[in-house]
Amino acid sequence: MTGSALLHPPREWSASLAVLAGGAAHTYGDLDARSRLRAQHLLAEAATPDLDGARVGFLMAPGSEYVATQWAVWRAGGIAVPLCPDHPARELEYVMDDADCSALIGAGETGRRMEGPASERGIPFHDVSATNEGRLALHSPDSGPLPRITEDRPAMILYTSGTTGRPKGVVTTHGQIEAHITSLVGAWRWTRDDRILHVLPLHHTHGIVNALCCPLYAGATVEFAGGFDPAVTWERLASGEISVFMAVPTIYAKLLHAWDAAEGPTRRRWARGAGALRLMVSGSAALPVRVFERWEEITGHRLLERYGMTEIGMGLSNPYDGERRPGTVGQPLPGVDLRLVRPATGRVLADGVEAMDPGASGEIRVRGPMVFSEYWRRPRETEAAFVDGWFRTGDEAVLEDGYYRILGRRSVDILKSGGYKISAIEIEEMLRTHPAVHDCAVVGIPDEDWGERVAAAVVPAPGGSLRSDAIAALLDPWVRERLARYKVPRAWRCVEDLPRNAMGKVQKPAVLVLFGVGAGPLHSPPG
Ligand code: MLC
Ligand code: AMP
């Protein structure tokens, strides 16, 4: 049996506070009972004793409903497919169809968006809003065995952008998620006394595993802020009730802007409060050194930067106790085998904390019990992602004085904006289906706060306008209807032709020049 502390919280935690959201408090006992009831309901509706790996998509605002649903799907033997409330219908439908969901669950206004898609697909929709909970209890058997959940069973599919077209589903098992959790719980010293302020989206590994599953595994409390708002976040950090905070670099940058704009007494109160936290982590994108330094200057707190990826969980972390070095991501986390390899030759340049070829940079490759099993229904891509059992991350790094430093992505077609991974190819393919677009190229413009911002150079279809503002006005709303808003280009240029080399291949560094960005290393992390 695995995930025991998550799926079967110890009895002595029953009265402890697990989740705080929107002013309501939920104990471990409450979540345990609700998730059991929901699991039984799911099984009764499916008329089976075990969902046996059926995919269940769910959509709801961050809060106790989310946790009870995630646990329910797991306890019923299903695979959890969390959906993002901010996504437009087409993006949601892509995920539910690619994952081939056999049921959808929703709560509140947000969740009712699932009702239509469920009926179109002829699959059940379960409304688990609080108001519906009583009805659910009536229609479900009040006891009965739940299936045995072994560690090799698939637990979750998270969608991640890659170098090819639409996002791929990353499948992790219960054992892989538990290995990810236990590594972090140990390294970052989670205890029952902790309370995390949760501001991250719940369709990616950072928000789901690091900031939600870890504290719940340890018996701590998760306080959902209901999304990210700089002033609300500062107030809660300064409340004296929060011990842990985790965010992407853009959030720290936005918090610094809010601090700069605040009055003297507010500044002092915020800074003093935040400085008293036990742990503040940054990850999902490069933390600019100046943000690290400014944060320390203001709060006295040295942010702990770590490196991870949907496919591997967390790989590298600055030490909890030792020196946290700005611009670096520390050393391999417990249980993680990590090395640097020169892809062309396979030569190992560094292994763990040992450098074979000091100063040489190479691709990060990872092995270990937390590494994912497969891309959902994409055997060829799964096979191509591994070499001799090692996962190829596509990230370039160097080991310097015992600390890893991320140099950037090997592919120019993967962008990171606000901590979200974005595929240039996906946006280009979408844009090319618009009748006003003959061709296009998408790049990431370096940006102080966002890391990168999405930019699109467009060759209009014959007879179309060559004005950048006209193409922006036409395409912006069209893209918003189809893709998540963080994928919408923020800058547009109309051009007669895209810059190409002699082979006819689009030259992305030259496309960047169209946006006023000098040619140079494309994806070096800022700072
Ligand atoms: C919002 N906007 C973005 C954006 N997020 N633009 C580019 N990139 C993004 N990521 C746009 C909005 O559409 C809006 O424009 C404008 O910016 C302001 O939006 P906002 O809603 O006010 O911004 P905010 O809510 O402050 O969002 C910023 C953010 C959010 C940083 C809180 O992006 C976020 O939650 N990022 C976290 C992503 C994450 O969890 N990644 C982890 C992946 S797992 P307009 O024009 O629409 O008004 C992973 C592994 C690992 O990477 O190692 O952890
Ligand atoms: P995702 O696929 O959304 O899980 O994003 C994973 C990617 O985020 C990694 O492959 C890295 O490129 C990037 N990343 C995560 N953490 C860091 C970090 N601390 N510094 C630089 N890049 C990071």
XYZ file of C-alpha atoms and ligand atoms in Angstrom:
604
model
C 0.000 0.000 0.000
C 1.346 3.383 -0.844
C 0.427 7.033 -0.486
C -0.865 5.856 2.869
C -0.464 9.131 4.695
C -2.297 10.903 1.852
C -5.060 8.423 1.105
C -5.443 7.212 4.667
C -4.520 10.046 7.009
C -3.681 8.659 10.469
C -6.614 8.641 12.882
C -4.821 10.973 15.288
C -4.876 13.690 12.606
C -8.683 13.568 12.329
C -9.320 16.809 14.165
C -6.280 18.640 12.726
C -6.762 21.397 10.214
C -5.942 20.194 6.688
C -7.359 22.899 4.420
C -8.418 26.505 4.863
C -10.192 28.103 1.922
C -12.566 31.018 1.546
C -12.968 31.314 5.304
C -13.968 27.647 5.758
C -11.851 25.163 7.695
C -11.644 21.461 6.882
C -10.034 18.799 9.037
C -8.249 15.677 7.888
C -11.198 13.667 9.224
C -13.602 15.711 7.111
C -11.565 15.282 3.911
C -11.130 11.595 4.608
C -14.890 11.067 5.008
C -15.807 13.209 2.000
C -13.309 11.567 -0.285
C -14.480 8.117 0.796
C -18.090 9.043 0.097
C -17.183 10.440 -3.292
C -15.095 7.395 -4.164
C -18.066 5.180 -3.349
C -20.320 7.404 -5.406
C -17.948 7.204 -8.401
C -17.816 3.421 -8.119
C -21.585 3.108 -7.725
C -22.191 5.282 -10.815
C -19.658 3.313 -12.842
C -21.137 0.054 -11.503
C -17.713 -1.380 -10.810
C -15.713 -2.216 -7.675
C -12.598 -0.504 -9.081
C -12.212 2.301 -11.648
C -9.127 0.404 -12.724
C -7.237 3.293 -14.282
C -10.227 5.108 -15.816
C -9.430 8.796 -16.294
C -11.543 11.246 -14.335
C -11.256 14.927 -15.235
C -12.114 17.498 -12.592
C -12.553 21.244 -12.590
C -12.982 23.430 -9.534
C -11.489 26.397 -7.766
C -8.589 25.649 -5.394
C -9.983 24.461 -2.057
C -11.248 21.476 -0.118
C -13.418 20.244 -3.015
C -10.289 19.846 -5.087
C -8.535 17.802 -2.402
C -11.552 15.599 -1.639
C -12.007 14.947 -5.362
C -8.356 14.141 -6.011
C -8.355 11.672 -3.109
C -11.700 10.214 -4.203
C -10.479 9.486 -7.717
C -7.375 7.851 -6.281
C -9.295 5.847 -3.676
C -11.686 4.578 -6.355
C -8.738 3.378 -8.471
C -9.008 6.109 -11.123
C -6.425 8.382 -12.719
C -6.795 12.026 -11.707
C -6.818 14.524 -14.584
C -6.922 18.010 -13.042
C -8.287 20.710 -15.332
C -7.560 24.433 -15.149
C -10.433 26.849 -14.382
C -8.738 29.630 -16.384
C -8.592 27.636 -19.600
C -10.966 28.318 -22.474
C -13.351 25.512 -23.456
C -11.202 24.291 -26.349
C -8.137 23.811 -24.191
C -10.189 21.914 -21.585
C -11.760 19.758 -24.260
C -8.375 18.926 -25.739
C -7.249 17.574 -22.354
C -10.423 15.636 -21.571
C -10.410 14.053 -25.058
C -6.709 13.282 -25.180
C -6.890 11.686 -21.720
C -10.080 9.925 -22.861
C -11.891 10.769 -19.637
C -14.747 8.465 -18.714
C -16.263 10.846 -16.146
C -16.043 14.525 -15.270
C -16.377 16.126 -11.862
C -17.056 19.777 -11.153
C -17.819 22.032 -8.222
C -19.450 25.452 -8.169
C -19.932 27.782 -11.139
C -16.465 26.859 -12.398
C -17.198 23.155 -12.355
C -20.555 23.409 -14.050
C -18.633 24.257 -17.242
C -18.090 20.480 -17.390
C -21.761 19.640 -17.642
C -22.084 20.425 -21.374
C -18.893 18.657 -22.467
C -19.879 15.611 -20.380
C -23.283 15.303 -22.016
C -21.791 15.859 -25.508
C -19.428 12.979 -24.850
C -22.048 10.764 -23.243
C -20.082 10.477 -19.998
C -21.324 11.174 -16.463
C -20.908 14.580 -14.839
C -20.722 14.638 -11.042
C -21.548 17.904 -9.339
C -19.719 17.828 -6.016
C -20.631 21.355 -4.924
C -21.266 21.593 -1.191
C -24.982 22.029 -1.913
C -25.033 18.717 -3.700
C -23.116 16.788 -1.071
C -26.285 15.686 0.767
C -27.774 14.244 -2.419
C -24.524 12.473 -3.063
C -24.656 10.882 0.398
C -28.196 9.639 -0.258
C -27.267 8.016 -3.531
C -24.111 6.301 -2.380
C -23.702 3.220 -0.271
C -22.457 4.333 3.152
C -19.709 1.765 3.425
C -18.100 -1.013 1.512
C -14.541 -1.806 0.586
C -12.550 0.486 -1.652
C -10.047 -1.032 -4.061
C -6.470 -1.719 -3.046
C -4.206 0.990 -4.434
C -0.726 -0.365 -5.066
C 2.237 1.841 -5.887
C 2.568 0.671 -9.474
C -0.912 1.916 -10.384
C -1.156 5.099 -12.462
C -2.440 8.007 -10.391
C -2.329 11.219 -12.383
C -1.973 12.695 -15.857
C -0.625 16.259 -16.092
C -0.441 18.021 -19.443
C 2.843 19.605 -20.388
C 3.970 21.447 -23.501
C 6.723 19.947 -25.595
C 8.597 20.557 -28.808
C 5.824 18.930 -30.812
C 2.370 20.451 -31.247
C -0.219 20.021 -28.524
C 0.580 19.224 -24.878
C 1.374 15.658 -23.860
C -0.046 13.831 -20.863
C 2.611 12.917 -18.298
C 1.552 9.775 -16.421
C 2.793 9.229 -12.877
C 2.012 6.322 -10.583
C 1.151 6.449 -6.895
C 4.679 5.223 -6.135
C 6.284 7.953 -8.261
C 4.221 10.673 -6.624
C 5.017 9.311 -3.194
C 8.751 9.218 -4.019
C 8.518 12.875 -5.122
C 6.678 13.769 -1.903
C 8.900 11.900 0.549
C 12.051 13.321 -1.013
C 10.773 16.895 -0.486
C 9.148 16.322 2.897
C 12.522 15.136 4.192
C 14.720 17.689 2.430
C 12.598 20.694 3.362
C 11.584 19.404 6.828
C 7.819 19.500 6.559
C 6.066 18.892 9.891
C 2.504 18.935 11.213
C 3.145 22.405 12.630
C 3.553 23.952 9.190
C 1.037 26.065 7.347
C 1.629 26.892 3.679
C 0.017 29.815 1.857
C -1.033 28.294 -1.469
C -1.282 30.704 -4.431
C -0.425 28.422 -7.369
C -2.580 26.848 -10.067
C -3.634 23.255 -9.471
C -3.014 21.731 -12.895
C 0.785 21.587 -12.623
C 3.191 19.681 -10.441
C 4.446 22.732 -8.500
C 0.988 23.615 -7.173
C -0.227 20.013 -6.888
C 2.632 17.969 -5.492
C 5.094 20.434 -3.932
C 2.599 22.847 -2.415
C -0.403 20.597 -1.744
C 0.445 16.895 -1.509
C 3.647 17.449 0.508
C 1.994 19.400 3.335
C -0.985 17.026 3.425
C 1.352 14.040 3.528
C 3.076 15.602 6.546
C -0.147 16.474 8.388
C 0.361 20.228 7.906
C -2.229 22.862 6.923
C -2.771 24.251 3.431
C -4.278 27.727 3.308
C -5.615 28.488 -0.167
C -5.387 32.176 -1.006
C -7.798 31.790 -3.934
C -5.153 32.623 -6.541
C -2.384 35.174 -6.436
C -2.887 38.774 -5.430
C 0.240 40.651 -4.294
C -1.285 42.692 -1.454
C -3.356 39.795 -0.089
C -0.296 37.556 -0.249
C 1.866 40.063 1.658
C -0.824 40.467 4.307
C -1.060 36.721 4.859
C 2.731 36.308 4.859
C 2.872 39.034 7.519
C 0.096 37.476 9.628
C 2.413 35.313 11.684
C 0.280 32.254 10.829
C 2.163 31.102 7.728
C 5.403 29.108 7.942
C 6.011 28.067 4.310
C 5.556 29.771 0.921
C 6.273 28.467 -2.577
C 6.084 30.418 -5.801
C 7.452 30.975 -9.283
C 9.955 33.840 -9.803
C 7.290 36.051 -11.449
C 5.331 35.997 -8.193
C 8.369 37.135 -6.177
C 8.940 39.886 -8.775
C 5.299 41.003 -8.466
C 5.546 40.954 -4.664
C 8.623 43.200 -4.866
C 6.720 45.659 -7.093
C 3.843 45.742 -4.588
C 6.312 46.330 -1.737
C 7.942 49.196 -3.656
C 4.521 50.784 -4.155
C 3.498 50.447 -0.486
C 3.765 53.059 2.312
C 6.606 52.899 4.859
C 4.719 51.295 7.782
C 3.105 48.710 5.495
C 6.479 47.909 3.990
C 8.007 47.350 7.416
C 5.139 45.152 8.579
C 5.178 43.051 5.401
C 8.945 42.619 5.370
C 9.152 41.696 9.064
C 6.324 39.176 8.715
C 7.692 37.493 5.598
C 11.175 37.333 7.099
C 9.846 35.178 9.926
C 8.718 32.328 7.656
C 10.508 28.999 8.070
C 10.892 28.386 4.334
C 10.302 30.285 1.096
C 10.942 28.378 -2.137
C 11.272 29.541 -5.730
C 11.086 27.251 -8.738
C 9.626 26.396 -12.161
C 11.828 28.997 -13.865
C 15.145 30.752 -13.255
C 15.094 33.074 -10.257
C 16.926 36.247 -11.318
C 19.837 36.952 -8.974
C 18.610 40.500 -8.421
C 15.230 39.159 -7.178
C 17.038 36.804 -4.779
C 19.192 39.672 -3.510
C 16.373 42.186 -3.251
C 14.233 39.681 -1.368
C 17.013 39.086 1.132
C 17.659 42.814 1.486
C 13.994 43.459 2.298
C 13.002 40.424 4.361
C 16.343 39.010 5.487
C 15.217 35.683 3.984
C 17.387 33.787 1.497
C 15.020 32.158 -0.982
C 15.585 28.460 -1.566
C 15.741 27.871 -5.316
C 15.152 24.418 -6.707
C 14.774 22.819 -10.146
C 12.111 20.398 -11.324
C 10.016 19.244 -14.235
C 6.621 17.606 -14.646
C 8.287 14.407 -15.859
C 10.807 14.078 -13.005
C 9.192 15.787 -10.041
C 11.912 17.736 -8.269
C 15.545 17.107 -9.199
C 17.836 19.700 -7.629
C 17.566 21.921 -4.593
C 19.655 24.395 -2.708
C 20.252 23.100 0.813
C 17.767 23.712 3.624
C 20.552 24.192 6.158
C 23.653 24.984 4.134
C 24.439 27.903 1.854
C 21.708 28.898 -0.632
C 23.636 30.241 -3.573
C 21.875 32.741 -5.861
C 21.743 31.794 -9.545
C 22.107 28.098 -8.728
C 19.764 25.200 -8.007
C 21.973 23.298 -5.568
C 22.462 19.552 -5.556
C 20.386 16.436 -6.349
C 17.509 15.843 -3.921
C 17.386 12.593 -1.905
C 16.610 9.609 -4.113
C 17.384 11.457 -7.358
C 20.156 10.220 -9.672
C 21.203 13.164 -11.795
C 24.031 13.669 -14.245
C 25.220 15.998 -16.956
C 25.833 14.433 -20.333
C 27.206 15.710 -23.627
C 24.378 14.567 -25.917
C 26.467 14.190 -29.079
C 28.876 11.688 -27.513
C 27.051 10.428 -24.427
C 30.053 11.462 -22.325
C 29.174 11.963 -18.638
C 30.469 15.360 -17.510
C 29.148 15.308 -13.957
C 27.428 12.716 -11.816
C 25.651 13.781 -8.655
C 28.000 16.198 -6.928
C 31.091 14.917 -8.710
C 32.395 16.776 -11.763
C 34.301 14.553 -14.248
C 34.885 17.472 -16.556
C 34.814 20.570 -14.322
C 33.210 23.623 -15.924
C 31.779 21.694 -18.888
C 28.089 22.142 -19.583
C 25.766 19.386 -20.670
C 22.201 18.130 -20.691
C 20.625 17.207 -17.345
C 19.568 13.565 -17.276
C 17.607 12.057 -14.419
C 16.796 8.611 -13.081
C 14.954 7.624 -9.945
C 11.729 6.410 -8.384
C 9.964 9.745 -8.973
C 10.520 9.839 -12.747
C 7.260 9.450 -14.716
C 6.229 6.239 -16.477
C 5.103 7.397 -19.899
C 3.546 10.041 -22.085
C -0.083 9.047 -22.258
C -0.669 6.968 -25.402
C 2.533 8.227 -27.008
C 4.910 5.243 -26.915
C 7.292 6.665 -29.509
C 7.713 9.939 -27.653
C 8.150 8.069 -24.383
C 10.888 5.934 -25.869
C 12.641 8.936 -27.389
C 12.645 10.707 -24.022
C 14.948 8.146 -22.376
C 18.520 6.987 -23.018
C 19.515 3.815 -21.153
C 16.842 4.480 -18.540
C 17.868 8.118 -18.034
C 15.289 10.826 -18.796
C 16.555 13.559 -21.098
C 15.319 16.828 -19.603
C 16.375 19.093 -22.492
C 17.862 21.508 -19.941
C 21.490 22.567 -20.115
C 23.461 23.019 -16.887
C 26.928 23.179 -15.390
C 28.235 21.994 -12.018
C 30.288 24.746 -10.369
C 31.856 24.376 -6.917
C 29.375 21.667 -6.029
C 26.294 23.652 -7.146
C 24.351 23.145 -10.366
C 23.548 26.197 -12.456
C 20.870 26.009 -15.166
C 22.046 27.604 -18.406
C 18.810 27.322 -20.364
C 16.752 25.054 -22.590
C 18.320 23.153 -25.462
C 15.261 23.864 -27.624
C 14.378 27.372 -28.821
C 10.797 26.221 -29.201
C 10.100 25.870 -25.466
C 9.363 29.102 -23.618
C 8.750 29.797 -19.949
C 6.473 32.641 -19.006
C 5.368 33.204 -15.428
C 6.546 29.655 -14.687
C 4.318 28.147 -17.376
C 5.978 26.049 -20.030
C 4.772 27.051 -23.478
C 5.383 25.460 -26.866
C 6.146 27.911 -29.690
C 5.165 25.154 -32.130
C 1.701 24.762 -30.622
C 0.998 28.488 -30.988
C 2.433 28.585 -34.517
C 0.316 25.605 -35.598
C -2.778 27.246 -34.155
C -2.051 30.598 -35.833
C -1.499 28.983 -39.224
C -5.092 27.728 -39.182
C -6.350 31.341 -39.246
C -7.253 32.456 -42.803
C -5.447 35.794 -42.371
C -2.145 34.049 -41.557
C 0.120 32.763 -44.290
C 2.998 31.855 -41.979
C 4.352 32.768 -38.555
C 7.112 32.263 -36.007
C 6.734 32.416 -32.231
C 9.597 33.336 -29.893
C 10.133 34.231 -26.234
C 11.238 37.802 -25.550
C 13.316 38.014 -22.352
C 11.359 39.854 -19.699
C 12.410 40.960 -16.206
C 9.193 39.855 -14.517
C 7.810 37.079 -16.685
C 11.097 35.378 -17.621
C 9.915 35.409 -21.215
C 6.917 36.883 -23.018
C 5.341 35.224 -26.013
C 5.828 37.119 -29.272
C 4.593 36.248 -32.774
C 5.900 37.379 -36.163
C 3.190 36.913 -38.777
C 3.307 36.832 -42.564
C -0.224 37.799 -43.572
C -2.150 35.904 -46.209
C -2.088 37.593 -49.639
C -4.087 40.819 -49.592
C -3.990 41.001 -45.765
C -2.937 44.025 -43.758
C 0.740 44.440 -43.036
C 0.087 46.492 -39.924
C 1.157 44.877 -36.664
C -1.598 46.558 -34.620
C -4.252 45.348 -37.066
C -3.018 41.754 -36.937
C -2.852 41.937 -33.120
C -6.430 43.209 -32.910
C -7.599 40.427 -35.217
C -5.665 37.516 -33.750
C -5.546 38.252 -30.022
C -9.234 37.492 -29.295
C -9.148 34.560 -31.682
C -6.178 32.946 -29.875
C -7.754 33.640 -26.459
C -10.744 31.512 -27.424
C -8.503 28.601 -28.256
C -5.495 28.593 -25.961
C -4.731 29.233 -22.293
C -4.236 32.950 -21.738
C -0.583 32.572 -20.820
C -0.018 31.255 -24.376
C -1.491 34.358 -26.022
C 1.242 36.407 -27.784
C 1.867 39.724 -26.016
C 3.767 41.254 -28.931
C 3.029 40.997 -32.654
C 5.000 41.934 -35.772
C 3.759 41.769 -39.322
C 6.443 40.897 -41.854
C 6.552 40.166 -45.558
C 8.805 37.160 -45.004
C 10.254 35.282 -42.069
C 14.051 35.264 -41.743
C 15.301 31.903 -43.023
C 18.669 30.240 -43.606
C 19.854 28.776 -46.887
C 17.950 25.556 -46.129
C 14.725 27.527 -45.729
C 14.584 27.008 -41.938
C 13.224 29.899 -39.888
C 15.990 31.540 -37.856
C 14.530 32.264 -34.442
C 17.401 34.512 -33.268
C 16.680 36.680 -36.307
C 12.960 36.645 -35.460
C 13.881 37.976 -32.014
C 15.685 40.864 -33.672
C 12.328 41.849 -35.198
C 11.224 42.501 -31.607
C 14.296 44.535 -30.780
C 16.101 41.697 -29.015
C 19.729 41.381 -30.083
C 20.955 38.084 -31.465
C 22.681 36.013 -28.822
C 22.072 33.026 -26.602
C 18.323 32.592 -26.827
C 17.293 31.008 -23.636
C 19.833 31.933 -21.032
C 18.030 32.538 -17.779
C 17.862 36.213 -16.866
C 19.900 37.714 -14.040
C -0.938 35.679 -16.698
N -0.608 36.355 -17.827
C 0.456 35.820 -18.361
C 0.799 34.747 -17.524
N -0.082 34.675 -16.501
N 1.177 36.145 -19.451
C 2.228 35.431 -19.748
N 2.620 34.372 -18.993
C 1.933 34.023 -17.886
N 2.337 33.004 -17.147
C -1.237 37.541 -18.390
C -2.717 37.520 -18.227
O -3.317 36.889 -19.331
C -3.032 38.992 -18.146
O -3.095 39.568 -19.400
C -1.808 39.597 -17.485
O -0.758 38.668 -17.690
C -2.000 39.764 -16.011
O -2.645 38.606 -15.553
P -2.917 38.345 -14.078
O -3.913 37.259 -14.009
O -3.145 39.597 -13.321
O -1.532 37.784 -13.633
P -1.381 36.972 -12.389
O -2.619 36.383 -11.883
O -0.615 37.840 -11.482
O -0.575 35.708 -12.925
C 0.751 35.633 -12.845
C 1.159 34.337 -12.157
C 0.632 33.158 -13.016
C 2.651 34.353 -12.081
C 0.540 34.261 -10.768
O 1.199 33.239 -14.304
C 0.909 31.838 -12.369
O 0.142 31.390 -11.510
N 2.034 31.154 -12.734
C 2.411 29.893 -12.127
C 2.603 28.834 -13.160
C 2.985 27.490 -12.522
O 2.445 27.061 -11.509
N 3.966 26.787 -13.128
C 4.433 25.561 -12.594
C 4.596 24.538 -13.717
S 5.287 23.022 -13.051
P -4.482 39.883 -20.080
O -4.068 40.552 -21.347
O -5.113 38.533 -20.278
O -5.216 40.745 -19.125
C 6.949 23.222 -13.319
C 7.858 22.250 -12.677
C 8.572 22.937 -11.589
O 7.358 24.160 -13.896
O 9.816 22.942 -11.550
O 7.890 23.493 -10.746
P 7.379 21.986 -16.691
O 7.561 21.183 -17.912
O 6.266 22.959 -16.756
O 7.319 21.083 -15.541
O 8.656 22.882 -16.557
C 9.906 22.302 -16.312
C 10.975 23.206 -16.799
O 11.021 24.399 -16.017
C 12.343 22.626 -16.677
O 12.621 21.722 -17.724
C 13.209 23.861 -16.697
O 13.426 24.290 -18.023
C 12.350 24.888 -15.987
N 12.759 25.086 -14.587
C 12.210 24.573 -13.465
N 12.857 25.039 -12.375
C 13.829 25.875 -12.812
C 14.834 26.668 -12.192
N 14.942 26.754 -10.872
N 15.671 27.372 -12.986
C 15.555 27.329 -14.326
N 14.631 26.603 -14.971
C 13.772 25.888 -14.229
